[in-house]
């Protein structure tokens, strides 16, 4: 009979080979032979993270901790909660896994990524630095630290670690894209030659092709070669077009459900809190700019892009589907306890206010929930950005969003993006016409062309006093974990208006939709 330690060593070996079935069998055999075993349950938790069963992983880690309280277990519980978007639970776990208690680079990097995922980049820094001291030549650790630095606005440090990652792994296509995305590209200083070489290597790898194509587009764009930039984007996104069409169909079903429910009044929530300020809109429409304006007010804290309202809807509606956002869940939410949805959201986000009167929640896709927000949180404020359709659609096409997020899968095809914009615009305008007191539809162009007047009106809508500092978004030191991480560190400006015209020769179908 194998000893428990031999079985656990075998489990780790199988885990490293992604042979989860054999790894699972080894852990179960340890428990059968030796009774409850902390590390066996811990490894079972790791297996379930890898196969995407996060709730099961958390239960296994809790079982492990009930046997033996270990910082390493809390480190991976923090990862689970960060993946779920539950910032409070993630931070509670991190407190049980301080830097000096972790001795493996992998565990330190795991906590660093978890903290970075919930926007706490300064806290993540110590974990990343210790991981790199222990394992200085690991490209993934360099990359993870660089991403965190990028979101925190430490662009030169980010460049340094992206280059380190590439030096250790020359084909690390995510690092190549992230480096190009930082900008500062010129004829004298660019990465086009090595990107072109790598492009041929990743031609048959859809994710690699996507990253390198976007990197090439960023650099061609910086050099004013918009024809090559657009061609690079089209080539990069082509293998993903079917995902875009399928996602559009799903979204159109949700829009249909929302329109059908809009006039069906149900008892509103009794929740009276006016703390939440929701900023919504199509991605690349100026939502991050508005969040930076509001969060610079003395009475407003920033939660960043929070998943909590959608999670509250899913939990209270309790539908069987695996997706947080889908038509059956939306339909069931209207028949659910709206007070419970509001209370669940407030409970999940209360800790983020940190003594402030208000919390700004800037998840663009919360526009799907604006009517449910009105019903569940009647005193919440909603600001929805509307930007020129051509600029918004081209901005979405130019952006490499998270490839693992189902929300963004529409963005691989320009015509699909246009159809999605039409659905979004129709829904928001219909809602605003029905309930004008519940939402401020904010023009991006008006905001950047006349910022003082628009910001005064925006603050008044949110029942906030005028504070001139709200205009100085470049002085807002909060981290930015969105596609706008570079731009929003500049003063409010009009540079992005009309950017679509650079690509006008390629936009005939889109122009037919909107012009």
Short mmCIF file of C-alpha atoms in Angstrom, two decimals, residues 110-338:
data_model
loop_
_atom_site.label_atom_id
_atom_site.label_comp_id
_atom_site.label_asym_id
_atom_site.label_seq_id
_atom_site.Cartn_x
_atom_site.Cartn_y
_atom_site.Cartn_z
CA UNK A 110 -1.32 33.52 -6.73
CA UNK A 111 -2.08 36.01 -3.95
CA UNK A 112 -0.57 38.83 -5.99
CA UNK A 113 -2.84 38.04 -8.93
CA UNK A 114 -5.86 37.80 -6.61
CA UNK A 115 -5.14 41.22 -5.13
CA UNK A 116 -4.53 42.67 -8.57
CA UNK A 117 -7.80 41.18 -9.82
CA UNK A 118 -9.73 43.11 -7.14
CA UNK A 119 -7.80 46.31 -7.81
CA UNK A 120 -5.40 46.33 -4.83
CA UNK A 121 -2.19 46.68 -6.81
CA UNK A 122 -0.14 48.29 -4.05
CA UNK A 123 -0.90 45.38 -1.73
CA UNK A 124 -0.08 42.93 -4.54
CA UNK A 125 3.39 44.41 -5.08
CA UNK A 126 5.05 42.74 -2.08
CA UNK A 127 3.77 39.30 -3.10
CA UNK A 128 4.99 39.68 -6.68
CA UNK A 129 8.38 41.00 -5.61
CA UNK A 130 8.99 38.11 -3.22
CA UNK A 131 7.86 35.61 -5.88
CA UNK A 132 10.40 37.09 -8.30
CA UNK A 133 13.17 37.06 -5.68
CA UNK A 134 12.54 33.35 -5.20
CA UNK A 135 12.16 32.57 -8.92
CA UNK A 136 13.68 35.46 -10.90
CA UNK A 137 13.43 33.87 -14.34
CA UNK A 138 9.77 32.89 -14.41
CA UNK A 139 8.13 34.78 -17.30
CA UNK A 140 4.59 34.36 -15.94
CA UNK A 141 5.51 36.03 -12.65
CA UNK A 142 7.13 38.92 -14.53
CA UNK A 143 4.03 39.23 -16.68
CA UNK A 144 1.59 39.15 -13.76
CA UNK A 145 3.56 41.82 -11.89
CA UNK A 146 3.76 43.95 -15.04
CA UNK A 147 -0.02 43.79 -15.56
CA UNK A 148 -0.57 44.95 -11.99
CA UNK A 149 1.93 47.81 -12.49
CA UNK A 150 0.15 48.79 -15.71
CA UNK A 151 -3.21 49.10 -13.96
CA UNK A 152 -1.58 51.08 -11.14
CA UNK A 153 -0.15 53.58 -13.64
CA UNK A 154 3.48 52.49 -13.11
CA UNK A 155 4.09 52.24 -16.83
CA UNK A 156 7.91 52.17 -16.89
CA UNK A 157 8.02 49.39 -14.30
CA UNK A 158 5.40 47.55 -16.34
CA UNK A 159 7.52 47.88 -19.50
CA UNK A 160 10.55 46.54 -17.67
CA UNK A 161 8.75 43.41 -16.50
CA UNK A 162 6.99 42.77 -19.82
CA UNK A 163 10.41 42.86 -21.50
CA UNK A 164 11.79 40.53 -18.82
CA UNK A 165 8.94 38.11 -19.49
CA UNK A 166 9.68 38.22 -23.23
CA UNK A 167 13.40 37.72 -22.64
CA UNK A 168 12.63 34.51 -20.73
CA UNK A 169 9.88 33.39 -23.16
CA UNK A 170 10.25 35.04 -26.60
CA UNK A 171 6.90 33.66 -27.85
CA UNK A 172 4.90 34.95 -24.84
CA UNK A 173 2.27 36.60 -27.01
CA UNK A 174 0.25 38.11 -24.14
CA UNK A 175 3.34 40.01 -22.99
CA UNK A 176 4.03 41.26 -26.52
CA UNK A 177 0.50 42.65 -26.80
CA UNK A 178 0.57 44.21 -23.32
CA UNK A 179 3.85 45.95 -24.14
CA UNK A 180 2.49 47.39 -27.41
CA UNK A 181 -0.68 48.44 -25.61
CA UNK A 182 1.39 50.70 -23.35
CA UNK A 183 2.10 52.90 -26.35
CA UNK A 184 5.12 55.19 -26.72
CA UNK A 185 5.69 53.73 -30.20
CA UNK A 186 7.62 55.66 -32.86
CA UNK A 187 9.49 54.99 -36.10
CA UNK A 188 12.68 54.90 -34.07
CA UNK A 189 11.27 52.74 -31.26
CA UNK A 190 8.82 49.96 -32.10
CA UNK A 191 8.51 46.18 -32.05
CA UNK A 192 7.20 45.54 -35.56
CA UNK A 193 9.98 43.23 -36.73
CA UNK A 194 9.71 40.78 -33.87
CA UNK A 195 5.90 40.98 -33.94
CA UNK A 196 5.84 40.08 -37.65
CA UNK A 197 8.12 37.13 -36.98
CA UNK A 198 5.94 35.94 -34.13
CA UNK A 199 2.74 36.44 -36.18
CA UNK A 200 3.78 33.67 -38.55
CA UNK A 201 4.48 31.34 -35.61
CA UNK A 202 1.03 31.81 -34.01
CA UNK A 203 -1.00 31.79 -37.24
CA UNK A 204 -2.74 28.55 -36.25
CA UNK A 205 -3.18 29.50 -32.60
CA UNK A 206 -6.39 31.58 -32.40
CA UNK A 207 -5.50 33.24 -29.09
CA UNK A 208 -1.91 33.95 -30.13
CA UNK A 209 -3.08 35.29 -33.47
CA UNK A 210 -5.53 37.55 -31.66
CA UNK A 211 -2.90 39.00 -29.32
CA UNK A 212 -0.20 39.53 -31.94
CA UNK A 213 -2.70 40.93 -34.43
CA UNK A 214 -3.83 43.49 -31.87
CA UNK A 215 -0.22 44.30 -31.00
CA UNK A 216 0.57 44.92 -34.67
CA UNK A 217 -2.55 47.09 -35.00
CA UNK A 218 -1.52 49.18 -31.98
CA UNK A 219 1.91 49.81 -33.44
CA UNK A 220 0.74 50.49 -37.00
CA UNK A 221 -1.82 52.89 -35.58
CA UNK A 222 0.86 54.74 -33.62
CA UNK A 223 2.79 55.14 -36.86
CA UNK A 224 -0.28 56.43 -38.74
CA UNK A 225 -0.61 53.35 -40.97
CA UNK A 226 -4.35 52.80 -40.43
CA UNK A 227 -4.85 50.54 -43.43
CA UNK A 228 -2.35 47.98 -42.10
CA UNK A 229 -3.75 48.41 -38.59
CA UNK A 230 -7.27 47.57 -39.73
CA UNK A 231 -6.05 44.62 -41.82
CA UNK A 232 -4.20 43.24 -38.79
CA UNK A 233 -7.36 43.48 -36.67
CA UNK A 234 -9.52 41.77 -39.28
CA UNK A 235 -7.04 38.93 -39.69
CA UNK A 236 -6.66 38.49 -35.93
CA UNK A 237 -10.39 38.34 -35.20
CA UNK A 238 -11.55 36.24 -38.15
CA UNK A 239 -11.40 32.84 -36.36
CA UNK A 240 -13.71 34.15 -33.61
CA UNK A 241 -16.54 35.50 -35.77
CA UNK A 242 -18.95 32.65 -34.95
CA UNK A 243 -18.62 33.49 -31.24
CA UNK A 244 -19.62 37.07 -32.02
CA UNK A 245 -22.75 36.01 -33.90
CA UNK A 246 -23.78 33.57 -31.14
CA UNK A 247 -23.26 36.23 -28.45
CA UNK A 248 -25.30 38.77 -30.41
CA UNK A 249 -28.17 36.28 -30.59
CA UNK A 250 -28.00 35.81 -26.82
CA UNK A 251 -27.96 39.55 -26.22
CA UNK A 252 -30.88 40.16 -28.57
CA UNK A 253 -32.88 37.61 -26.58
CA UNK A 254 -32.07 39.50 -23.38
CA UNK A 255 -33.10 42.82 -24.94
CA UNK A 256 -36.41 41.27 -26.00
CA UNK A 257 -37.01 40.07 -22.45
CA UNK A 258 -36.17 43.49 -21.02
CA UNK A 259 -38.52 45.33 -23.36
CA UNK A 260 -41.33 42.89 -22.55
CA UNK A 261 -40.91 43.48 -18.81
CA UNK A 262 -40.50 47.25 -18.87
CA UNK A 263 -44.19 48.09 -18.61
CA UNK A 264 -45.03 45.23 -16.23
CA UNK A 265 -44.91 46.91 -12.85
CA UNK A 266 -44.22 44.83 -9.76
CA UNK A 267 -43.90 45.97 -6.14
CA UNK A 268 -40.69 47.94 -5.81
CA UNK A 269 -38.07 47.20 -3.20
CA UNK A 270 -38.42 48.84 0.19
CA UNK A 271 -34.67 49.47 0.15
CA UNK A 272 -34.03 53.20 0.69
CA UNK A 273 -30.24 53.49 0.34
CA UNK A 274 -29.00 56.21 -2.00
CA UNK A 275 -25.37 55.07 -1.72
CA UNK A 276 -24.96 53.37 -5.14
CA UNK A 277 -23.98 55.39 -8.19
CA UNK A 278 -24.07 53.15 -11.27
CA UNK A 279 -22.10 54.17 -14.37
CA UNK A 280 -23.08 52.08 -17.38
CA UNK A 281 -22.82 52.13 -21.17
CA UNK A 282 -21.17 50.39 -24.08
CA UNK A 283 -17.49 49.63 -23.51
CA UNK A 284 -15.22 52.37 -24.93
CA UNK A 285 -17.92 55.02 -24.48
CA UNK A 286 -16.41 57.03 -21.61
CA UNK A 287 -17.60 55.08 -18.56
CA UNK A 288 -14.13 55.07 -17.00
CA UNK A 289 -13.83 58.84 -17.43
CA UNK A 290 -17.13 59.37 -15.59
CA UNK A 291 -16.05 56.98 -12.86
CA UNK A 292 -12.83 58.97 -12.42
CA UNK A 293 -14.81 62.22 -12.21
CA UNK A 294 -17.22 60.90 -9.59
CA UNK A 295 -14.63 59.04 -7.52
CA UNK A 296 -12.61 62.27 -7.21
CA UNK A 297 -15.45 63.71 -5.11
CA UNK A 298 -14.89 63.75 -1.37
CA UNK A 299 -18.12 61.82 -0.67
CA UNK A 300 -17.61 59.06 -3.26
CA UNK A 301 -15.63 55.83 -3.08
CA UNK A 302 -14.82 53.74 -6.15
CA UNK A 303 -15.63 50.06 -6.43
CA UNK A 304 -14.34 49.73 -9.98
CA UNK A 305 -16.07 47.25 -12.27
CA UNK A 306 -18.18 45.26 -9.81
CA UNK A 307 -20.03 42.08 -10.71
CA UNK A 308 -22.12 42.28 -7.55
CA UNK A 309 -25.46 43.45 -8.92
CA UNK A 310 -25.55 40.71 -11.55
CA UNK A 311 -24.45 38.15 -8.96
CA UNK A 312 -27.21 39.33 -6.57
CA UNK A 313 -29.76 38.97 -9.38
CA UNK A 314 -28.49 35.47 -10.15
CA UNK A 315 -28.47 34.38 -6.52
CA UNK A 316 -31.95 35.64 -5.70
CA UNK A 317 -33.53 34.48 -8.97
CA UNK A 318 -31.83 31.10 -8.46
CA UNK A 319 -32.06 29.92 -12.07
CA UNK A 320 -30.42 26.68 -13.22
CA UNK A 321 -28.32 28.10 -16.05
CA UNK A 322 -24.54 28.33 -15.66
CA UNK A 323 -24.43 31.94 -16.89
CA UNK A 324 -24.86 34.93 -14.59
CA UNK A 325 -26.51 36.94 -17.37
CA UNK A 326 -29.05 35.30 -19.67
CA UNK A 327 -32.66 35.75 -20.69
CA UNK A 328 -34.16 33.17 -18.26
CA UNK A 329 -32.36 34.78 -15.31
CA UNK A 330 -33.54 38.26 -16.27
CA UNK A 331 -37.12 37.03 -16.66
CA UNK A 332 -37.04 35.23 -13.30
CA UNK A 333 -35.52 38.26 -11.58
CA UNK A 334 -38.65 40.28 -12.30
CA UNK A 335 -40.66 37.62 -10.43
CA UNK A 336 -38.19 37.49 -7.53
CA UNK A 337 -37.90 39.40 -4.28
CA UNK A 338 -36.59 42.77 -5.47
#
